Short mmCIF file of C-alpha atoms in Angstrom, two decimals:
data_model
loop_
_atom_site.label_atom_id
_atom_site.label_comp_id
_atom_site.label_asym_id
_atom_site.label_seq_id
_atom_site.Cartn_x
_atom_site.Cartn_y
_atom_site.Cartn_z
CA MET A 1 18.98 -27.20 7.81
CA SER A 2 17.27 -27.56 11.14
CA ARG A 3 14.95 -25.16 12.89
CA SER A 4 15.64 -23.50 16.21
CA PRO A 5 14.20 -25.19 19.35
CA GLY A 6 11.53 -22.52 19.71
CA ARG A 7 9.68 -23.85 16.68
CA LYS A 8 6.69 -26.11 16.94
CA GLN A 9 7.48 -27.95 13.70
CA GLU A 10 9.64 -31.06 13.69
CA ASN A 11 13.24 -30.82 12.60
CA HIS A 12 13.33 -31.24 8.87
CA LYS A 13 16.93 -32.02 8.01
CA ILE A 14 17.82 -31.82 4.37
CA SER A 15 21.02 -33.56 3.34
CA ARG A 16 24.11 -31.40 3.13
CA GLU A 17 25.16 -33.26 0.01
CA LEU A 18 21.99 -32.14 -1.73
CA PHE A 19 22.74 -28.53 -0.87
CA VAL A 20 26.36 -28.74 -2.02
CA LEU A 21 25.33 -30.52 -5.22
CA THR A 22 22.65 -27.91 -5.90
CA TYR A 23 25.17 -25.12 -5.49
CA GLY A 24 27.62 -26.93 -7.75
CA ALA A 25 24.96 -27.44 -10.40
CA LEU A 26 24.09 -23.76 -10.19
CA VAL A 27 27.70 -22.68 -10.77
CA ALA A 28 28.16 -25.22 -13.56
CA GLN A 29 25.06 -23.98 -15.35
CA LEU A 30 26.19 -20.36 -15.02
CA CYS A 31 29.54 -21.33 -16.51
CA LYS A 32 27.70 -22.81 -19.48
CA ASP A 33 25.55 -19.71 -19.84
CA TYR A 34 28.28 -17.09 -19.58
CA GLU A 35 31.69 -17.13 -21.26
CA LYS A 36 33.47 -14.62 -19.09
CA ASP A 37 34.35 -15.38 -15.47
CA GLU A 38 33.45 -11.81 -14.45
CA ASP A 39 29.89 -12.36 -15.68
CA VAL A 40 29.54 -15.55 -13.70
CA ASN A 41 30.95 -13.86 -10.62
CA ALA A 42 28.59 -10.91 -11.04
CA CYS A 43 25.61 -13.22 -11.48
CA LEU A 44 26.51 -15.20 -8.37
CA ASP A 45 26.89 -11.96 -6.46
CA ARG A 46 23.45 -10.75 -7.58
CA MET A 47 21.85 -14.03 -6.59
CA GLY A 48 23.58 -13.89 -3.25
CA TYR A 49 22.35 -10.34 -2.79
CA SER A 50 18.73 -11.32 -3.27
CA ILE A 51 19.22 -14.15 -0.79
CA GLY A 52 20.95 -11.84 1.70
CA ILE A 53 18.19 -9.22 1.78
CA ARG A 54 15.73 -11.91 2.85
CA LEU A 55 18.03 -14.00 5.00
CA ILE A 56 18.86 -11.10 7.31
CA ASP A 57 15.35 -11.00 8.78
CA ASP A 58 15.40 -14.75 9.29
CA PHE A 59 18.75 -14.40 11.07
CA LEU A 60 17.52 -11.54 13.26
CA ALA A 61 14.25 -13.30 14.07
CA ARG A 62 15.90 -16.54 15.11
CA SER A 63 19.01 -15.30 16.85
CA ALA A 64 17.42 -12.29 18.61
CA VAL A 65 20.74 -10.45 18.66
CA LYS A 66 20.97 -6.89 19.84
CA LYS A 67 21.97 -4.04 17.56
CA CYS A 68 25.72 -4.04 16.92
CA ARG A 69 27.44 -0.84 17.96
CA SER A 70 30.63 -1.11 15.94
CA TYR A 71 31.94 -2.62 12.73
CA SER A 72 34.04 -5.14 14.60
CA GLU A 73 31.01 -6.28 16.61
CA THR A 74 29.13 -6.68 13.36
CA THR A 75 31.87 -8.76 11.77
CA ASP A 76 32.13 -10.90 14.89
CA MET A 77 28.38 -11.46 14.74
CA ILE A 78 28.61 -12.54 11.11
CA ALA A 79 31.45 -14.94 11.78
CA GLN A 80 30.41 -16.44 15.09
CA VAL A 81 26.63 -16.47 14.90
CA ALA A 82 25.52 -16.22 11.28
CA PHE A 83 28.06 -18.53 9.67
CA LYS A 84 27.56 -21.01 12.48
CA MET A 85 23.79 -20.92 12.08
CA TYR A 86 23.68 -21.31 8.33
CA LEU A 87 26.83 -23.14 7.27
CA GLY A 88 27.95 -24.74 10.49
CA VAL A 89 31.44 -23.25 10.33
CA THR A 90 33.01 -20.45 12.33
CA PRO A 91 35.52 -18.37 10.40
CA SER A 92 38.06 -16.36 12.32
CA VAL A 93 37.98 -12.58 12.13
CA SER A 94 40.88 -10.24 11.61
CA CYS A 95 40.90 -6.50 11.22
CA SER A 96 43.20 -5.51 8.41
CA SER A 97 43.17 -1.73 8.39
CA ALA A 98 44.03 1.09 10.73
CA THR A 99 40.79 2.93 9.99
CA GLY A 100 38.85 0.03 11.46
CA ASN A 101 36.48 -0.57 8.60
CA GLU A 102 38.22 -3.39 6.75
CA PHE A 103 37.88 -6.89 8.08
CA SER A 104 38.48 -10.37 6.83
CA LEU A 105 36.91 -13.68 7.58
CA ILE A 106 39.26 -16.60 7.27
CA LEU A 107 37.48 -19.84 6.52
CA ASP A 108 39.40 -23.00 7.13
CA LYS A 109 36.43 -25.18 6.29
CA ASN A 110 34.03 -24.27 3.53
CA PRO A 111 31.18 -26.75 3.06
CA LEU A 112 30.38 -25.44 -0.40
CA VAL A 113 33.70 -26.61 -1.83
CA ASP A 114 33.70 -30.04 -0.19
CA PHE A 115 33.75 -31.81 -3.50
CA VAL A 116 35.73 -29.31 -5.58
CA GLU A 117 39.50 -29.63 -5.61
CA GLU A 118 40.51 -26.96 -8.08
CA LEU A 119 39.10 -24.77 -10.77
CA PRO A 120 39.39 -25.79 -14.43
CA VAL A 121 42.10 -23.98 -16.40
CA GLU A 122 39.70 -21.95 -18.49
CA ARG A 123 37.89 -20.70 -15.38
CA ALA A 124 40.91 -19.46 -13.49
CA SER A 125 39.38 -16.26 -12.17
CA LEU A 126 36.03 -17.73 -11.16
CA CYS A 127 35.04 -17.02 -7.57
CA TYR A 128 33.24 -20.26 -6.84
CA CYS A 129 31.63 -19.10 -3.60
CA ASN A 130 30.82 -15.59 -4.74
CA LEU A 131 27.23 -16.23 -3.67
CA LEU A 132 28.42 -15.89 -0.07
CA CYS A 133 29.81 -12.43 -0.81
CA GLY A 134 26.47 -11.36 -2.23
CA VAL A 135 24.62 -12.76 0.78
CA ILE A 136 26.79 -10.82 3.21
CA ARG A 137 26.51 -7.64 1.16
CA GLY A 138 22.71 -7.89 0.87
CA ALA A 139 22.26 -8.67 4.53
CA LEU A 140 24.43 -5.75 5.65
CA GLU A 141 22.61 -3.38 3.34
CA MET A 142 19.28 -4.18 4.95
CA VAL A 143 20.62 -3.12 8.32
CA HIS A 144 21.86 0.12 6.77
CA LEU A 145 25.54 -0.82 6.54
CA ALA A 146 26.96 -0.41 3.06
CA ALA A 147 29.86 -2.75 2.46
CA GLU A 148 31.98 -4.24 -0.26
CA VAL A 149 32.53 -7.94 0.12
CA SER A 150 34.86 -10.00 -2.00
CA PHE A 151 37.19 -12.95 -1.92
CA LEU A 152 40.74 -11.91 -1.08
CA GLN A 153 42.20 -15.38 -1.13
CA ASP A 154 40.73 -18.63 -2.36
CA ARG A 155 42.00 -22.14 -1.70
CA LEU A 156 40.59 -23.22 -5.04
CA LYS A 157 42.95 -20.82 -6.76
CA GLY A 158 45.96 -22.15 -4.95
CA ASP A 159 46.12 -19.77 -1.98
CA ALA A 160 46.76 -21.10 1.49
CA VAL A 161 43.41 -20.13 2.99
CA THR A 162 40.03 -18.86 1.89
CA GLU A 163 39.60 -15.27 2.96
CA ILE A 164 36.54 -13.06 2.53
CA GLY A 165 37.21 -9.33 2.83
CA ILE A 166 34.49 -6.99 4.14
CA THR A 167 35.05 -3.26 3.70
CA PHE A 168 32.48 -1.04 5.36
CA LEU A 169 31.94 2.00 3.20
CA ARG A 170 30.49 4.72 5.38
CA LYS A 171 32.43 6.14 8.30
CA PRO A 172 30.62 5.89 11.69
CA GLU A 173 30.53 9.69 12.09
CA ASP A 174 28.64 10.07 8.82
CA ARG A 175 25.70 8.06 10.09
CA LYS A 176 23.96 11.06 11.61
CA HIS A 177 20.52 10.18 10.36
CA ARG A 178 20.59 6.55 11.35
CA ARG A 179 17.31 5.17 12.58
CA ASN A 180 17.01 4.57 16.33
CA MET B 1 -8.17 -11.55 26.64
CA ALA B 2 -8.29 -10.47 23.05
CA ILE B 3 -6.04 -9.30 20.32
CA PHE B 4 -7.83 -6.78 18.18
CA SER B 5 -5.60 -6.30 15.19
CA VAL B 6 -2.14 -6.65 13.68
CA TYR B 7 -0.44 -4.11 11.43
CA VAL B 8 2.84 -4.54 9.54
CA VAL B 9 4.52 -1.37 8.28
CA ASN B 10 7.43 -1.30 5.88
CA LYS B 11 10.54 0.89 6.01
CA ALA B 12 8.93 3.75 4.13
CA GLY B 13 5.94 3.88 6.46
CA GLY B 14 3.49 2.14 4.14
CA LEU B 15 1.09 -0.43 5.51
CA ILE B 16 1.89 -3.81 3.98
CA TYR B 17 -0.35 -6.03 6.05
CA GLN B 18 -3.37 -5.61 8.25
CA LEU B 19 -5.51 -8.13 10.06
CA ASP B 20 -8.62 -7.45 12.15
CA HIS B 21 -8.76 -10.41 14.45
CA TYR B 22 -11.45 -9.45 16.90
CA ALA B 23 -13.67 -6.45 16.89
CA PRO B 24 -15.80 -5.84 19.95
CA ARG B 25 -18.64 -4.54 17.85
CA ALA B 26 -21.64 -3.36 19.69
CA ASP B 27 -24.14 -2.39 17.04
CA THR B 28 -27.52 -1.29 18.27
CA GLU B 29 -30.58 -1.29 16.10
CA LYS B 30 -33.71 0.49 17.31
CA THR B 31 -36.98 1.72 15.94
CA PHE B 32 -37.65 5.41 16.36
CA SER B 33 -40.67 7.61 15.95
CA PHE B 34 -40.70 11.31 15.10
CA PRO B 35 -39.17 13.43 16.55
CA LEU B 36 -35.79 11.76 16.96
CA ASP B 37 -34.42 12.46 20.43
CA LEU B 38 -30.82 11.95 19.36
CA VAL B 39 -28.91 14.90 18.01
CA LEU B 40 -27.16 13.92 14.80
CA ARG B 41 -24.53 15.82 12.90
CA LEU B 42 -22.35 15.36 9.89
CA HIS B 43 -18.73 14.56 10.60
CA ASP B 44 -16.15 13.44 8.04
CA GLU B 45 -18.79 12.42 5.51
CA ARG B 46 -20.60 10.32 8.11
CA VAL B 47 -23.66 10.96 10.24
CA VAL B 48 -22.72 10.62 13.90
CA VAL B 49 -24.50 11.00 17.21
CA ALA B 50 -23.55 14.33 18.79
CA PHE B 51 -25.79 14.24 21.87
CA GLY B 52 -28.55 12.23 23.45
CA GLN B 53 -26.75 9.07 24.48
CA ARG B 54 -29.14 6.28 25.48
CA ASP B 55 -29.67 2.55 25.43
CA GLY B 56 -26.28 1.56 24.10
CA ILE B 57 -26.20 4.28 21.50
CA ARG B 58 -23.13 6.33 22.43
CA VAL B 59 -21.93 9.71 21.34
CA GLY B 60 -19.66 9.22 18.37
CA HIS B 61 -21.54 6.24 17.03
CA ALA B 62 -22.31 6.51 13.36
CA VAL B 63 -25.48 5.68 11.50
CA LEU B 64 -24.69 2.33 9.91
CA ALA B 65 -28.03 1.35 8.38
CA ILE B 66 -31.54 2.72 7.95
CA ASN B 67 -34.41 0.26 7.74
CA GLY B 68 -31.97 -2.54 7.16
CA ALA B 69 -30.22 -0.94 4.20
CA GLU B 70 -26.63 0.15 4.83
CA VAL B 71 -25.96 3.81 4.41
CA ASN B 72 -23.32 5.12 2.10
CA GLY B 73 -21.57 7.83 4.09
CA ARG B 74 -24.06 10.65 4.40
CA PHE B 75 -26.50 9.20 1.87
CA THR B 76 -28.91 6.33 2.22
CA ALA B 77 -28.74 3.29 0.00
CA ASP B 78 -31.09 4.92 -2.50
CA GLY B 79 -29.18 8.20 -2.64
CA LYS B 80 -31.18 10.39 -0.26
CA ASP B 81 -29.39 12.57 2.28
CA VAL B 82 -29.63 10.88 5.69
CA LEU B 83 -30.19 14.05 7.72
CA GLU B 84 -32.96 15.20 5.35
CA PHE B 85 -34.54 11.77 5.44
CA LEU B 86 -34.57 11.73 9.23
CA GLY B 87 -35.90 15.28 9.37
CA ASN B 88 -39.04 14.35 7.44
CA PRO B 89 -41.86 13.03 9.72
CA ALA B 90 -43.37 11.10 6.80
CA ASN B 91 -40.53 8.60 6.88
CA TYR B 92 -41.21 7.51 10.46
CA PRO B 93 -41.33 5.02 12.18
CA VAL B 94 -37.80 4.18 11.08
CA SER B 95 -35.32 1.58 12.26
CA ILE B 96 -31.76 2.85 12.54
CA ARG B 97 -28.63 0.87 13.35
CA PHE B 98 -25.90 2.72 15.23
CA GLY B 99 -22.38 1.60 15.94
CA ARG B 100 -18.73 2.50 15.72
CA HIS B 101 -17.79 2.84 12.12
CA ARG B 102 -15.16 0.48 10.77
CA LEU B 103 -11.96 1.98 9.46
CA SER B 104 -11.72 1.92 5.69
CA SER B 105 -8.50 0.61 4.16
CA ASN B 106 -7.45 4.12 3.18
CA GLU B 107 -7.87 5.28 6.75
CA LYS B 108 -5.77 2.38 7.95
CA LEU B 109 -3.03 3.29 5.49
CA MET B 110 -3.09 6.87 6.72
CA LEU B 111 -3.00 5.87 10.36
CA ALA B 112 -0.10 3.50 9.77
CA SER B 113 1.95 6.22 8.09
CA MET B 114 1.06 8.62 10.87
CA PHE B 115 2.25 6.16 13.47
CA HIS B 116 5.44 5.63 11.48
CA SER B 117 6.12 9.37 11.64
CA LEU B 118 5.29 9.54 15.33
CA PHE B 119 7.64 6.66 15.94
CA ALA B 120 10.45 8.49 14.17
CA ILE B 121 9.73 11.68 16.12
CA GLY B 122 9.62 9.68 19.34
CA SER B 123 13.06 8.22 18.86
CA GLN B 124 14.50 11.63 17.95
CA LEU B 125 12.97 13.31 20.98
CA SER B 126 14.30 10.74 23.37
CA PRO B 127 16.73 12.25 25.88
CA GLU B 128 18.80 9.07 25.74
CA VAL B 129 20.86 8.14 22.70
CA GLY B 130 19.82 5.07 20.79
CA SER B 131 16.18 5.02 21.74
CA SER B 132 14.19 2.07 20.52
CA GLY B 133 11.24 4.26 19.58
CA ILE B 134 7.64 3.85 20.74
CA GLU B 135 7.22 0.37 22.19
CA MET B 136 3.81 0.75 23.72
CA LEU B 137 0.91 3.13 23.57
CA GLU B 138 -1.58 2.65 26.35
CA THR B 139 -5.17 3.79 26.58
CA ASP B 140 -7.95 2.60 28.83
CA THR B 141 -9.55 0.43 26.15
CA PHE B 142 -6.53 -1.01 24.35
CA LYS B 143 -2.76 -1.20 24.26
CA LEU B 144 -0.78 -0.77 21.08
CA HIS B 145 2.50 -2.69 21.12
CA CYS B 146 5.11 -1.92 18.49
CA PHE B 147 8.27 -3.76 17.60
CA GLN B 148 10.70 -2.35 15.05
CA THR B 149 13.23 -4.79 13.62
CA LEU B 150 16.81 -3.83 12.86
CA THR B 151 15.83 -3.83 9.19
CA GLY B 152 13.17 -1.18 9.75
CA ILE B 153 9.97 -3.22 9.54
CA LYS B 154 7.44 -2.43 12.26
CA PHE B 155 5.01 -4.93 13.70
CA MET B 156 2.12 -3.47 15.65
CA VAL B 157 -0.40 -5.36 17.72
CA LEU B 158 -3.49 -3.78 19.25
CA ALA B 159 -4.70 -5.80 22.17
CA ASP B 160 -6.82 -5.71 25.29
CA PRO B 161 -4.93 -3.94 28.10
CA ARG B 162 -4.97 -7.08 30.23
CA GLN B 163 -3.49 -9.30 27.53
CA THR B 164 0.03 -10.49 28.32
CA GLY B 165 2.64 -12.20 26.22
CA ILE B 166 2.49 -9.62 23.46
CA ASP B 167 6.28 -9.21 23.32
CA ALA B 168 6.68 -12.90 22.61
CA LEU B 169 3.85 -12.65 20.11
CA LEU B 170 5.61 -9.79 18.27
CA ARG B 171 8.80 -11.87 18.02
CA LYS B 172 6.72 -14.80 16.77
CA ILE B 173 5.09 -12.60 14.13
CA TYR B 174 8.59 -11.54 13.03
CA GLU B 175 9.53 -15.21 12.65
CA ILE B 176 6.35 -15.91 10.69
CA TYR B 177 7.07 -12.90 8.46
CA SER B 178 10.65 -14.03 7.83
CA ASP B 179 9.38 -17.52 7.01
CA PHE B 180 6.21 -17.20 5.00
CA ALA B 181 6.58 -13.78 3.45
CA LEU B 182 10.31 -13.38 2.87
CA LYS B 183 11.03 -16.95 1.89
CA ASN B 184 8.25 -16.83 -0.68
CA PRO B 185 10.20 -16.16 -3.90
CA PHE B 186 7.24 -14.42 -5.47
CA TYR B 187 6.88 -11.89 -2.71
CA SER B 188 8.64 -8.59 -3.43
CA LEU B 189 10.13 -6.81 -0.45
CA GLU B 190 8.27 -3.79 0.93
CA MET B 191 5.12 -4.69 -1.01
CA PRO B 192 1.75 -5.65 0.49
CA ILE B 193 1.87 -9.18 1.82
CA ARG B 194 -0.58 -11.43 0.02
CA CYS B 195 0.61 -14.84 1.16
CA GLU B 196 -1.98 -17.38 2.24
CA LEU B 197 0.51 -19.24 4.48
CA PHE B 198 1.41 -16.01 6.27
CA ASP B 199 -2.30 -15.36 7.01
CA GLN B 200 -2.89 -18.88 8.30
CA ASN B 201 0.15 -19.01 10.52
CA LEU B 202 -0.46 -15.55 11.87
CA LYS B 203 -4.03 -16.42 12.87
CA LEU B 204 -2.74 -19.58 14.56
CA ALA B 205 -0.17 -17.57 16.48
CA LEU B 206 -2.83 -15.07 17.59
CA GLU B 207 -5.06 -17.86 18.81
CA VAL B 208 -2.21 -19.40 20.80
CA ALA B 209 -1.40 -16.04 22.34
CA GLU B 210 -5.04 -15.43 23.27
CA LYS B 211 -5.47 -18.86 24.83
CA ALA B 212 -2.51 -18.21 27.07
CA GLY B 213 -4.72 -15.46 28.46
CA PRO B 214 -3.90 -12.79 31.01
CA PHE B 215 -1.98 -15.27 33.12
CA GLY B 216 0.15 -16.46 30.25
CA PRO B 217 3.89 -16.01 29.78
CA ALA B 218 4.98 -12.61 31.01
CA SER B 219 5.56 -10.06 28.30
#
């Protein structure tokens, strides 16, 4: 994690291994605490949500991006700027619906699962990186965009790629009372 | 040359942080003999000068202290009504301190919510779509700069009209907020900010902005 050049503080880099290990320890502990995979997934999502609602201001303060005028601009921003800034990877974006409010991010590299090859048999429906879904959901909510975010495909479960699906819930015409 | 104060307003219009950095206070204390040549009147539970401006005592200045003891609104420290006290020749000569009254925290809360509403009205009234709301309010004694983030938090800075670099300062305050308030796990969103690190870093940022002076980085 390094700070943007505008900062006066020195670059404090924390090791990526420590971050990945911490995340792994978190998931492992949740698996011990909860029996059902759905509970673990829900807990990860909640944690991600509380990270997302705070991370969004950090993202906006450091990247100084302008307000996005469409869902596809927003998804592009998430993939190209936010993921790059925080995880160092750039997923590719595809729009999967005709209505223009369903998108997916296809991650070919996911730093969180560097050291995980596959899920144990008894945890077959665990979404290991569900924290990311919560983060995206929380962040979008703070800029007044309600969305459902979930994993559509997961390499850990045997799929070809890891795909995060973002479905924006409100239609653009309904946002009559949006602020500025 | 000076930044007077910083206000942070949450999404609902409530004031969550306020800092008075520099107050150009000009209190004047003078001894008077009967009869008082200033005309005083009661306004908003305070005794203010209505007429008779002289020697640094301006119209609108409030009575801050009588004989060294601070007044409590319209009553003196020992509970007597100020106007009655000053109407009685037996109490003279008396030393009265006049000055602009400081805003109480309730008044600041009210003013912040009022500005929040004005901001909302401003962006609705705008003839152009997608207005950014009120960015600056200019008077001859100060300029109020406002920056609303995409998440709805407003940062307001009141500064001397000649002070430059306030735009950069507002962005810096946003960074400081996202660092020391949001990343503090014990700080709840939308609540008053009571983080020591936020205070310290904000004051540092204000000092840097002031030192840059009127010829500093363009706003």
